[in-house]
Coordinates of C-alpha atoms in Angstrom, one line a residue:
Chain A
X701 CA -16.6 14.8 -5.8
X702 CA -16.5 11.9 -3.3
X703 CA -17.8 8.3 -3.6
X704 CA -20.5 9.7 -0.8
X705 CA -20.9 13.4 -2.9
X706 CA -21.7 11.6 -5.8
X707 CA -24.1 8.9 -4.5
X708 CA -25.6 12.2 -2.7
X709 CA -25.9 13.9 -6.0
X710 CA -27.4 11.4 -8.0
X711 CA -29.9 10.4 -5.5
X712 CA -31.3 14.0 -5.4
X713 CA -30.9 14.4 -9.4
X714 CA -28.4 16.9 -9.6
X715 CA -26.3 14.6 -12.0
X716 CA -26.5 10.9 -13.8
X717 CA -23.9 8.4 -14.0
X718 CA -24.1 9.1 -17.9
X719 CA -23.1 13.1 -17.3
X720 CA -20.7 11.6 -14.3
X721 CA -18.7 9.3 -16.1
X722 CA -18.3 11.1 -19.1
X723 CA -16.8 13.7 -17.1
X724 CA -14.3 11.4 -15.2
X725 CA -13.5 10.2 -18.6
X726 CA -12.7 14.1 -19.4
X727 CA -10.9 14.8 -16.4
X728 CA -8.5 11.4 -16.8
X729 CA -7.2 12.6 -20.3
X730 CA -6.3 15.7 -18.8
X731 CA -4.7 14.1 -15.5
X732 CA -2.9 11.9 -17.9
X733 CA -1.8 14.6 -20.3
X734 CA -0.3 16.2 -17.3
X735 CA 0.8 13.1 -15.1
X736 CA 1.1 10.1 -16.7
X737 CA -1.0 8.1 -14.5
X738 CA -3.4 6.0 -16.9
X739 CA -2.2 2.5 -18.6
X740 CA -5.1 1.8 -20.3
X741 CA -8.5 4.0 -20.4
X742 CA -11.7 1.7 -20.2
X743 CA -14.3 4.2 -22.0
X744 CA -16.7 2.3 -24.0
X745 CA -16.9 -0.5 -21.1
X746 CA -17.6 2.6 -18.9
X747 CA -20.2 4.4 -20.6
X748 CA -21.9 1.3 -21.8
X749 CA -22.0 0.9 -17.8
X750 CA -22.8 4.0 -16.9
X751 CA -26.0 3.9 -19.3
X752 CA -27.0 1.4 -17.4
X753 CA -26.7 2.7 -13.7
X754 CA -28.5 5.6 -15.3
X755 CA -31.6 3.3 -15.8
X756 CA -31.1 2.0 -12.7
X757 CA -31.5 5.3 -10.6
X758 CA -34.2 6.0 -12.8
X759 CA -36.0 2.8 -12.0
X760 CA -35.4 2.8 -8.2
X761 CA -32.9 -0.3 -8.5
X762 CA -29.6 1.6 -7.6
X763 CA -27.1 -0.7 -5.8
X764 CA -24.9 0.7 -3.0
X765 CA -22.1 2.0 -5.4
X766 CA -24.2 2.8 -8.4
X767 CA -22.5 4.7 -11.2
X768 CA -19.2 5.4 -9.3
X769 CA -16.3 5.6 -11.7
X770 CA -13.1 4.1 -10.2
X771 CA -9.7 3.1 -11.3
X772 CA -7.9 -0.1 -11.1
X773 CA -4.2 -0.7 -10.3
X774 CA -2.9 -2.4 -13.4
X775 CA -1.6 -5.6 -11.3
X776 CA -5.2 -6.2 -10.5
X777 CA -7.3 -7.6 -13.4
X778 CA -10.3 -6.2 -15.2
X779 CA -12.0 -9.2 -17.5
X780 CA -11.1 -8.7 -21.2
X781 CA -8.4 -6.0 -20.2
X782 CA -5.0 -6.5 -20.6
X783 CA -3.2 -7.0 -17.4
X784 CA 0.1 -5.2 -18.0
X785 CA 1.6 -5.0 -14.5
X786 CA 3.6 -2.4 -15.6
X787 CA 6.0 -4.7 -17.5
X788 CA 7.1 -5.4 -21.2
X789 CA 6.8 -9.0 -20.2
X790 CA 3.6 -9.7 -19.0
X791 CA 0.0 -9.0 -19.5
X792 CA -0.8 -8.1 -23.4
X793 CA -3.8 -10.8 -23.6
X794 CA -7.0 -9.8 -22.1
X795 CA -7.3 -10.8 -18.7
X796 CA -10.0 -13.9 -18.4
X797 CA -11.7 -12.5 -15.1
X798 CA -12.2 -9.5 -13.3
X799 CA -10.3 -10.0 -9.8
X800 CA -12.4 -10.8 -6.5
X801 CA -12.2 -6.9 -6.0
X802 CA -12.7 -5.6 -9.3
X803 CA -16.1 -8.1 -9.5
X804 CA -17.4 -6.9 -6.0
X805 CA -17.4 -3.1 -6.9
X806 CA -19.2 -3.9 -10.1
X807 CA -21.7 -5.6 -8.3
X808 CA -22.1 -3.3 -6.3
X809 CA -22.9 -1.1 -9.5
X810 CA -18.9 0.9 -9.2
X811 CA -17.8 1.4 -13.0
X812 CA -13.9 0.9 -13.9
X813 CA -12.9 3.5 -16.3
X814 CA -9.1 2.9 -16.0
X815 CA -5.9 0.3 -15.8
X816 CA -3.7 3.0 -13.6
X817 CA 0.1 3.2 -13.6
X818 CA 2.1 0.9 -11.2
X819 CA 5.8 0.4 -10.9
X820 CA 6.5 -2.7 -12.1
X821 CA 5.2 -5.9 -10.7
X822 CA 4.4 -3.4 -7.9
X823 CA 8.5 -3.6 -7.1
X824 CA 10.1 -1.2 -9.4
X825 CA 11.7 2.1 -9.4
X826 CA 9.7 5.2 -10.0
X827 CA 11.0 4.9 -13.5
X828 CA 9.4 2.1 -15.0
X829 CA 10.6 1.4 -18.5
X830 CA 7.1 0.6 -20.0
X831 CA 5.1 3.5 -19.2
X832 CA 7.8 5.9 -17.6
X833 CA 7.2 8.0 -14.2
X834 CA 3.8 9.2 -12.5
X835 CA 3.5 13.0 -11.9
X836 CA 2.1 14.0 -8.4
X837 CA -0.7 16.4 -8.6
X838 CA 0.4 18.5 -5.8
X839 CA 4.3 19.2 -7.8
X840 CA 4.6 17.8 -11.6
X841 CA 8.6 17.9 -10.7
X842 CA 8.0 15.4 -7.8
X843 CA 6.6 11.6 -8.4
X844 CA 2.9 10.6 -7.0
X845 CA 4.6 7.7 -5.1
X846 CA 4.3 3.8 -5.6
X847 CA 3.4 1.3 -6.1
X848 CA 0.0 2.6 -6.4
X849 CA 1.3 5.7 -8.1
X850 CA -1.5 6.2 -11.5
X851 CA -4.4 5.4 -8.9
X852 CA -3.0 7.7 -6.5
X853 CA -2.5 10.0 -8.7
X854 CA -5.7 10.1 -10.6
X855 CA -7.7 10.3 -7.5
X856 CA -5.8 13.3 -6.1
X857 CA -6.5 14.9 -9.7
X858 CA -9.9 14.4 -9.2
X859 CA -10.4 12.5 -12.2
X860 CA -12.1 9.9 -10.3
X861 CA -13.3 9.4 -6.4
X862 CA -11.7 6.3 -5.6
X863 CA -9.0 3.1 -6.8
X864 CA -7.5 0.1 -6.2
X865 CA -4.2 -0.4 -5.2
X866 CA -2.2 -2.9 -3.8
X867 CA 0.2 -2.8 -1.0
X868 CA 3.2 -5.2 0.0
X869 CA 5.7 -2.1 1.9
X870 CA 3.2 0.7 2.3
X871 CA 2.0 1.2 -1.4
X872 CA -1.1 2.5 -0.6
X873 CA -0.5 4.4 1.9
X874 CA 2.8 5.8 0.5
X875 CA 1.1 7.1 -2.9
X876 CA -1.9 8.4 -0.4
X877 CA 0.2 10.3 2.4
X878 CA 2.5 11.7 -1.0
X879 CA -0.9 13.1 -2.8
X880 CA -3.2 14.0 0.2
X881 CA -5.6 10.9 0.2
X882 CA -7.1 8.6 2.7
X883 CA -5.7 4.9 2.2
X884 CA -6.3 1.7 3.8
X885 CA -4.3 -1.3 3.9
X886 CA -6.5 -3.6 5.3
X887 CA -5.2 -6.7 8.0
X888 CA -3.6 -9.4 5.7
X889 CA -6.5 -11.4 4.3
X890 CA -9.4 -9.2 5.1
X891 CA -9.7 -8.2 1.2
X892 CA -9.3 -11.3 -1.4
X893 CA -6.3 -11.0 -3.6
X894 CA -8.0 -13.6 -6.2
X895 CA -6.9 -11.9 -9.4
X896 CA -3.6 -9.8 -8.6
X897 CA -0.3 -10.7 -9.4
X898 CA 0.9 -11.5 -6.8
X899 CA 4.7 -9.9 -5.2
X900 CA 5.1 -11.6 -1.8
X901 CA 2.2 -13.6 -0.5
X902 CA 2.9 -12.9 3.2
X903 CA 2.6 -9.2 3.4
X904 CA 0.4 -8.2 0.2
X905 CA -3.0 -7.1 0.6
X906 CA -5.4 -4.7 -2.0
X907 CA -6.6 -1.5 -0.3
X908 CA -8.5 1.3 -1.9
X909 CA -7.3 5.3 -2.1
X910 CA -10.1 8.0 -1.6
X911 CA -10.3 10.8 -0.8
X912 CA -12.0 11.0 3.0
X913 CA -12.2 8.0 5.6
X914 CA -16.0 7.8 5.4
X915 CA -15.6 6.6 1.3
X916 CA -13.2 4.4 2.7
X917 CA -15.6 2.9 4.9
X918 CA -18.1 2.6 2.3
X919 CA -16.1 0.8 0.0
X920 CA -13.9 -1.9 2.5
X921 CA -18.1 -2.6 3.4
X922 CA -17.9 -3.8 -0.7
X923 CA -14.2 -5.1 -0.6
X924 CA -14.5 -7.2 2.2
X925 CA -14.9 -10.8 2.9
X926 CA -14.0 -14.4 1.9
X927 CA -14.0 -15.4 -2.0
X928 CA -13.8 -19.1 -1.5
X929 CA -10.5 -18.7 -3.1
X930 CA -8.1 -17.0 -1.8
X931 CA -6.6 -19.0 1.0
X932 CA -5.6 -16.4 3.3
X933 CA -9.2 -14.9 3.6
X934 CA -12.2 -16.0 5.8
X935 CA -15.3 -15.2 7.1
X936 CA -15.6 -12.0 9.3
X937 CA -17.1 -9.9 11.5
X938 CA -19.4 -7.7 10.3
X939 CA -18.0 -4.3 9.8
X940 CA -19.2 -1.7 12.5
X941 CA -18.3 2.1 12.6
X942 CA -19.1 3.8 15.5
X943 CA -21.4 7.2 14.1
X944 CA -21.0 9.1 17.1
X945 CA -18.3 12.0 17.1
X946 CA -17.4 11.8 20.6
X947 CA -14.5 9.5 20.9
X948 CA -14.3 9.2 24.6
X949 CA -13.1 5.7 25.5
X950 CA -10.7 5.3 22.6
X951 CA -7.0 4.8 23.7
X952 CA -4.1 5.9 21.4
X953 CA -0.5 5.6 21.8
X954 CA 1.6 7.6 20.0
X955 CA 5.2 5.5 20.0
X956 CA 8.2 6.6 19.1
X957 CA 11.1 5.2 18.4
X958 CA 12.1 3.8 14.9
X959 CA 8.7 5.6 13.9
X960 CA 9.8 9.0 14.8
X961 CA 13.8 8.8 14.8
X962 CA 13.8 9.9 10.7
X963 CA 10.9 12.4 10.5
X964 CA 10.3 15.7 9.2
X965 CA 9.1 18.2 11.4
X966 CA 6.5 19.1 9.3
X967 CA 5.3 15.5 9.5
X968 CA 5.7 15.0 12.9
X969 CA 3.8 18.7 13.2
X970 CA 0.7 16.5 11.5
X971 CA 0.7 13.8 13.7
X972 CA 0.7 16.2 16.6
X973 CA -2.3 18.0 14.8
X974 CA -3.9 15.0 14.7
X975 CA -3.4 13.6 18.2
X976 CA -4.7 17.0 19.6
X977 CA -8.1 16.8 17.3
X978 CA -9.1 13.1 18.4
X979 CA -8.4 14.4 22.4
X980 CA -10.2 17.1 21.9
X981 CA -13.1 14.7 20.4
X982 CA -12.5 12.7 23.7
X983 CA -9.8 10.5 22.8
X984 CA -6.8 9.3 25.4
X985 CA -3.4 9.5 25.1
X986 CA -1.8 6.1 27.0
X987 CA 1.4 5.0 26.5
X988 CA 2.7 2.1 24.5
X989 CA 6.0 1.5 22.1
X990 CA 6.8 -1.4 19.4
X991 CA 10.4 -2.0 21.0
X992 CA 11.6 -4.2 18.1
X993 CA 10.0 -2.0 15.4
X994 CA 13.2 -0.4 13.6
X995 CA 14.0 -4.2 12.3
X996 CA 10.9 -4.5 10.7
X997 CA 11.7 -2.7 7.6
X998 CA 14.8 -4.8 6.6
X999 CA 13.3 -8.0 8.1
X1000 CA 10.3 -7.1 6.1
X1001 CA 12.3 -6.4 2.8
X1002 CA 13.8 -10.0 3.9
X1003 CA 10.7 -11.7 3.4
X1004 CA 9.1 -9.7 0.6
X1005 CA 12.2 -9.8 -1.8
X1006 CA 12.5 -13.5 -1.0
X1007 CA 8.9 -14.6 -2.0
X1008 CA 9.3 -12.2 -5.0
X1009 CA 12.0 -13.7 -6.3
X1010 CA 10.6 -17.1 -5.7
X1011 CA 7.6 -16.0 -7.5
X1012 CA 10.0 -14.4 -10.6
X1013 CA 12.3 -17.3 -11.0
X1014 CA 9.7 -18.6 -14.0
X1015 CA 11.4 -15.6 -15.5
X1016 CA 15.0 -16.0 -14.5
X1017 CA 16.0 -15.9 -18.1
X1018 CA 14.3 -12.4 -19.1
X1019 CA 15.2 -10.2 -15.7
X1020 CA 17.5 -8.3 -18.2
X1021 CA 14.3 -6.9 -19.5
X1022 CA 13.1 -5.8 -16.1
X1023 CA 13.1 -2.5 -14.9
X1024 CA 17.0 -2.6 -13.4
X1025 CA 15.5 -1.2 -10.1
X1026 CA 13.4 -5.0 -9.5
X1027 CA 16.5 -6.7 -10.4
X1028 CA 18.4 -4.5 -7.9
X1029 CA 15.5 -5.1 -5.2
X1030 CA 14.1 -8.6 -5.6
X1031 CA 17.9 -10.6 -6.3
X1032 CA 18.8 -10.2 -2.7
X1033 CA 15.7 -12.6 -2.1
X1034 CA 17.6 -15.4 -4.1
X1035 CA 20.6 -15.7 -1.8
X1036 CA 18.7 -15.0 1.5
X1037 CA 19.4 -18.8 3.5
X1038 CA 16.2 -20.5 4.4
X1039 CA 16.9 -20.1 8.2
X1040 CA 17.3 -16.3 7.9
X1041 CA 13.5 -16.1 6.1
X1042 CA 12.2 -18.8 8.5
X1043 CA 13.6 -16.6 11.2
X1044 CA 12.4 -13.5 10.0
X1045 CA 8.9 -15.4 10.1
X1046 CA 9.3 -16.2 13.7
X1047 CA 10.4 -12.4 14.2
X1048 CA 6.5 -11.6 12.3
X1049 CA 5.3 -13.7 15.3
X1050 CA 7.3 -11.5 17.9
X1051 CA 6.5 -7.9 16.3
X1052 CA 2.8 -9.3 16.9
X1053 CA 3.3 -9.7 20.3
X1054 CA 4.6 -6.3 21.5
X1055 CA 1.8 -5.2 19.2
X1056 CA -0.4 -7.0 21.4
X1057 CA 1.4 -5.6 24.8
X1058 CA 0.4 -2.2 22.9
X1059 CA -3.0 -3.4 22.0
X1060 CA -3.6 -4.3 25.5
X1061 CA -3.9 -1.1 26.5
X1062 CA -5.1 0.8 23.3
X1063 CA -6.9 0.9 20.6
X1064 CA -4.7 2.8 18.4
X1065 CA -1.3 3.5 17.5
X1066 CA -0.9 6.7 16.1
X1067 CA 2.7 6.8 13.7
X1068 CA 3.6 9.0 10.8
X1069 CA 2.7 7.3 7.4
X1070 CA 6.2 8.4 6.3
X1071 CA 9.0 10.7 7.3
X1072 CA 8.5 13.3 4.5
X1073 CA 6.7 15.1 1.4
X1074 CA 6.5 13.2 -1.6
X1075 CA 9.8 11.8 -3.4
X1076 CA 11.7 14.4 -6.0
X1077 CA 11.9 13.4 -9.7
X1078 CA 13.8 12.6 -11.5
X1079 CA 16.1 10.7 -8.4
X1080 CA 13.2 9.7 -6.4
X1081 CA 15.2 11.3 -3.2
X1082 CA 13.0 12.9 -0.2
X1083 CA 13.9 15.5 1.8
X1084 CA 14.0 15.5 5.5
X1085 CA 14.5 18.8 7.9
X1086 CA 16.9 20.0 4.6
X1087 CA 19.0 16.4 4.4
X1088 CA 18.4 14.0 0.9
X1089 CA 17.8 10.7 1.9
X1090 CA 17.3 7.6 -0.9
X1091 CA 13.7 6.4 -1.6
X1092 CA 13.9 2.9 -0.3
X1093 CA 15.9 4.2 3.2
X1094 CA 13.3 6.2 4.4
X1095 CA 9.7 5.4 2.6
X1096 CA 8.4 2.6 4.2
X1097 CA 9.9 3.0 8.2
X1098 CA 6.7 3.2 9.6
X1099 CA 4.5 0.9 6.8
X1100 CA 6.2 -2.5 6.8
X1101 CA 5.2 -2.7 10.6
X1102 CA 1.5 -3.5 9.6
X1103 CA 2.6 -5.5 6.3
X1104 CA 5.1 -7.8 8.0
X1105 CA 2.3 -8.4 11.0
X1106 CA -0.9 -8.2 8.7
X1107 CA -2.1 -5.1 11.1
X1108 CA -4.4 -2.8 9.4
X1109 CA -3.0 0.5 8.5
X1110 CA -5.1 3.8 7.5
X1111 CA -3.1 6.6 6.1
X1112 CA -4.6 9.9 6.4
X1113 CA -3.9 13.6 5.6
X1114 CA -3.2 16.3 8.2
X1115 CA -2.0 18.9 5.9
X1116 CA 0.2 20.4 4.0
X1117 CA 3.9 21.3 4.6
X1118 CA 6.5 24.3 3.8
X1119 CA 7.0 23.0 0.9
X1120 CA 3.2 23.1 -0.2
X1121 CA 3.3 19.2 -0.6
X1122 CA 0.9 17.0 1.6
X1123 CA 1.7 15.4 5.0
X1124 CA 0.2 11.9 7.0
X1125 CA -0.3 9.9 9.8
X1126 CA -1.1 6.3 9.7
X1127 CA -3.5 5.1 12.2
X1128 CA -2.9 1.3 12.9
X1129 CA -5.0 -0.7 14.4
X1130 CA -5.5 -4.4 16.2
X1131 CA -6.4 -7.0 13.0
X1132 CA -9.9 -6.9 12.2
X1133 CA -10.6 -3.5 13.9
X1134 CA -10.3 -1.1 11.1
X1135 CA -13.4 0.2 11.7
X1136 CA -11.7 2.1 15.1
X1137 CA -9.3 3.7 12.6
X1138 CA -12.0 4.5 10.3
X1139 CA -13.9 5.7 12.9
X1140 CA -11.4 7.8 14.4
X1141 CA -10.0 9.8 11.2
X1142 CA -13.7 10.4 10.0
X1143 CA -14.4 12.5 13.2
X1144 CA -11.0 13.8 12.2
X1145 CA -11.6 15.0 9.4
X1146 CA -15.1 16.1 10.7
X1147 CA -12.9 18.1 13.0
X1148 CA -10.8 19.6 9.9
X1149 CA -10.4 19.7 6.3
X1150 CA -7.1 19.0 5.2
X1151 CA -8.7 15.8 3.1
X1152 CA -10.8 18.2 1.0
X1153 CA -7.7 20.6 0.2
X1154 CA -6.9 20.1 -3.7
X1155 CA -3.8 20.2 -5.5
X1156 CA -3.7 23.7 -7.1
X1157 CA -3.6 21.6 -10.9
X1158 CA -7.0 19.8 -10.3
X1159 CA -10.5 21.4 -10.9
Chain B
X755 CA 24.9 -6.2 17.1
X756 CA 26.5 -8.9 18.7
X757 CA 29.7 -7.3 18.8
X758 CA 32.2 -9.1 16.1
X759 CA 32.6 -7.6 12.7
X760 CA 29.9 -9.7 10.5
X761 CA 31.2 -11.1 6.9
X762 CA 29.0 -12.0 3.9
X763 CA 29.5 -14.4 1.4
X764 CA 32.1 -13.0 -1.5
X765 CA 30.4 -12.1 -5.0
X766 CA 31.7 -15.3 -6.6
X767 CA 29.9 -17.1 -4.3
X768 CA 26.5 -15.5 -4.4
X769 CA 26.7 -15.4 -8.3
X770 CA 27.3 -19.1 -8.1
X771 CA 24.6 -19.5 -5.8
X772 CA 22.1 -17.6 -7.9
X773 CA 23.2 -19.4 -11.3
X774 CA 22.8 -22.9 -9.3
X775 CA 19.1 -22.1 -8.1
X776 CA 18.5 -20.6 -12.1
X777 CA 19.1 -17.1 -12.2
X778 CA 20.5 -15.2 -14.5
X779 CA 22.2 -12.0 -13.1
X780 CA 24.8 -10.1 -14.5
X781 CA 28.0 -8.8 -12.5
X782 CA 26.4 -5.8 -11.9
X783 CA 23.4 -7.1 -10.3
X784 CA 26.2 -9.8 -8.2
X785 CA 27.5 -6.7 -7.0
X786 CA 24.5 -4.8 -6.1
X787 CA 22.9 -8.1 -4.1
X788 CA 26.2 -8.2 -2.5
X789 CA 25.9 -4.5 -1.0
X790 CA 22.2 -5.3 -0.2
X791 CA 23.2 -8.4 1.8
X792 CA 25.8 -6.6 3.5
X793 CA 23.4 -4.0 4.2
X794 CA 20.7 -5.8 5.8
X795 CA 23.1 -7.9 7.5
X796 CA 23.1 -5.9 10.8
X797 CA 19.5 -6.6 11.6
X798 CA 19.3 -10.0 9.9
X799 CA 22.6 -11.1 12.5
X800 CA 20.5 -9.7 15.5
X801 CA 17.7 -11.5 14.8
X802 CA 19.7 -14.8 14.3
X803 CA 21.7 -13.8 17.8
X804 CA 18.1 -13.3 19.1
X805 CA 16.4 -16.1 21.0
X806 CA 13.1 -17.3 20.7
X807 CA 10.1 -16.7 22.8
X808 CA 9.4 -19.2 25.1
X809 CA 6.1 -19.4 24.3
X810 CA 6.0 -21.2 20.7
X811 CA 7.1 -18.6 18.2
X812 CA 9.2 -21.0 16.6
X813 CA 6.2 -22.0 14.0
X814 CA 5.4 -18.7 11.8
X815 CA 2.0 -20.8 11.8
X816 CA 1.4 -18.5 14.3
X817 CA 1.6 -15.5 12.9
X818 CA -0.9 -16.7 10.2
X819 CA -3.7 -17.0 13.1
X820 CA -2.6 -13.2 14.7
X821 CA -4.6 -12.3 11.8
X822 CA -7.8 -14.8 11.4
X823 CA -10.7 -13.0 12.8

């Protein structure tokens, strides 16, 4: 069920948290027998929880998220749970505190019932030594994508409705294109980072995976919002989704460019999908292209392996212990000059300008999440029209854009391909206005119901 | 590109940068941030070639407030 199915189902009685959680607990064990997507499973914390959300709705007291089971990225802490970040080297003591995020949903009465697989530090090959690769749901032979790969994974499995990810090149919306979920990367700083170890303090930001854009909604209404700590995150405006189905008014471009240059056709065939459904709904089609946008993926990389390696030097000794795939990714960062980084921080500053030339005459831009299906194991390669291409060449073309400006990004399904593998298009928006993106996809997927298509393995 | 063939710095000197700012990486990994340099060079040479907006892009300070509400 969905975050909203199973709200809907408890308020009318036809299931307790109790019975709910106990069966998300069922349905991890046998995601994780088959993909490999749990680090840690949280089951007496959860049901002690979920006995209490069960008095709760019983007594009329239910808070907005009450009795949800979720997972949790395991670079984002759970108090008194290991934080393992998917490493040998970090992260066998408890964690002191639940992170900003992890606190919120509990307060909002949201149950953790898992630490979920990430590549390690959120930078590593699909491989990581530790725990080893995460199956995707939709193909056992193909991996669930990363970094958010065991939360990904676990919700496409159905084993629970929602879970935390983090994403620094696209790894939520990545995992979510590659296992038919919604995802949203929220504008850099909209969502507190207060409790994840961090990878590259410019362009991280903690997003959740679900599985429709409406649960998405719900839950960036929890996530949201300044936690006093976190420097980069301040008060907001209050989050406002329109209701209405008719989308007459609402401008998208549809650029091409870098975004479309390396794209599958069976990608591309989704976006198209997609652009017809939201003009049908009323939407407009105006033009507008990100002229500079092919350099943001290695100008991105630039800045992200720079920071990381900054932020791994405390470790300089031990990187033979890494997973060889960070060492490959983050060393770059030690030799980059500091004029090149300050430069590519001044190019942030110019990619944000020709996204506000766009901007000025739309309200969103309308890309592929990624050129193909999801990634083949054991190599990681994807396919594109019938030519291999390497992981980190082709995965996050058309994600960095919103991680190097801090533009919200919302990936979301429109299908399945050939292949029988699911397909996305990212819907980015101005900062601050995700609610047009979450507005848009949920009349989407009003419209149609590729997000409620399962992978044949899930139950 | 602007044209001229770019060049990177040599292995021996990256590995002796990354050993003077206190890495430890093996020749391998010299040789693997060599290719990645070289890689990225292209873009990261058009963007030095590039000039500046006008208009005060020169402090990334900037692109901190694109996304304060």
């Amino acid at each position: 069920m969905t975050v909203t199915d199973l709200l809907d189902a408890y308020a009318a009685g036809d299931t307790d948290p109790v019975a709910a959680v106990d069966d998300a607990l069922t349905r991890l064990k046998t995601a994780h027998e088959a993909l490999n997507c749990t680090i840690a499973v949280l089951d007496d914390r959860a049901r002690a929880a979920a006995q209490e959300s069960a008095r709760r709705w019983a007594d009329g007291t239910a808070r907005p998220l009450e009795g949800v089971p979720f997972g949790v990225k395991d670079v984002i802490d759970v108090g008194g749970v290991p934080t393992t970040q998917g490493s040998w080297n970090h992260g066998d003591e408890p964690a002191p505190a639940s992170a900003t995020v992890v606190r919120r949903l509990e307060d909002a009465g949201a149950i953790p019932i898992s630490k979920d697989g990430t590549t390690e530090f959120a930078v590593g090959g699909p491989h990581p030594p530790r725990f080893g690769a995460v199956r995707n749901p939709w193909d056992p032979e193909r991996w669930a994508g990363g970094s958010s790969t065991g939360s990904a994974a676990a919700v496409a499995a159905r084993a629970v409705p929602f879970a935390l990810g983090t994403d620094v090149g696209g790894s939520v919306r990545l995992p979510s294109a590659w296992c038919g979920l919604t995802g949203l990367k929220p504008t850099a700083g909209a969502i507190p980072r207060t409790g994840v170890f961090p990878l590259s303090w410019t362009t991280e930001t903690v997003g959740p995976l679900a599985r429709s854009a409406r649960d998405v909604a719900t839950l960036f209404g929890v996530l949201r919002g300044p936690d006093g700590a976190d420097p980069r995150s301040e008060q907001l405006p209050p989050l406002e989704v329109p209701t209405t189905s008719d989308l007459s008014g609402l401008r998208i471009a549809v650029p091409g460019g870098a975004f479309t240059e390396l794209c599958d056709a069976a990608v591309q065939a989704g976006v198209d999908a997609l652009v017809r459904e939201l003009v049908a709904a009323g939407a407009e089609v105006v033009p507008g292209e990100v002229p500079s946008a092919g350099d943001a993926l290695p100008i991105g990389y630039q800045i992200v392996f720079t920071e990381a390696a900054t932020l791994h030097r405390v470790d300089a000794d031990r990187w033979d212990t890494y997973d060889p795939v960070v060492v490959r990714r983050i060393s770059q960062g030690i030799v980059t000059p500091a004029v090149d980084y300050l430069r590519a921080l001044q190019f942030r500053v110019e990619l944000q300008r020709e996204l506000d030339a766009v901007f000025a005459g739309a309200d969103l831009v309308v890309v592929p999440t990624c050129p193909s299906t999801a990634p083949r194991l054991p190599d990681g390669t994807v396919v594109v029209d019938g030519q291999e291409y390497p992981l980190y060449a082709a995965q996050s073309r058309s994600t960095m854009l919103g991680n190097l400006t801090g533009a919200p990004g919302l990936a979301v399904p429109t299908g399945l391909a050939p292949d029988g593998c699911p397909v996305s298009a990212q819907l980015v928006a101005p900062p601050h206005r995700e609610a047009t993106a979450l507005w848009a996809a949920r009349v989407f997927q009003e419209r149609t119901d590729h997000h409620r298509q399962a992978p044949p393995s899930a139950t | 590109m602007s044209g001229h063939r770019v060049s990177v710095p040599d292995r021996e000197e990256l590995a002796a940068l990354a050993a003077r700012l206190g890495y430890t990486v093996d020749d391998e990994i010299v040789d693997v941030m060599r290719a990645a340099v070289e890689a990225s060079e292209p873009a990261v040479a058009r963007l030095r070639a590039r000039p500046l907006p006008s208009d005060g892009a020169a402090d990334p300070a900037h692109g901190d407030r694109w996304v304060r509400p």
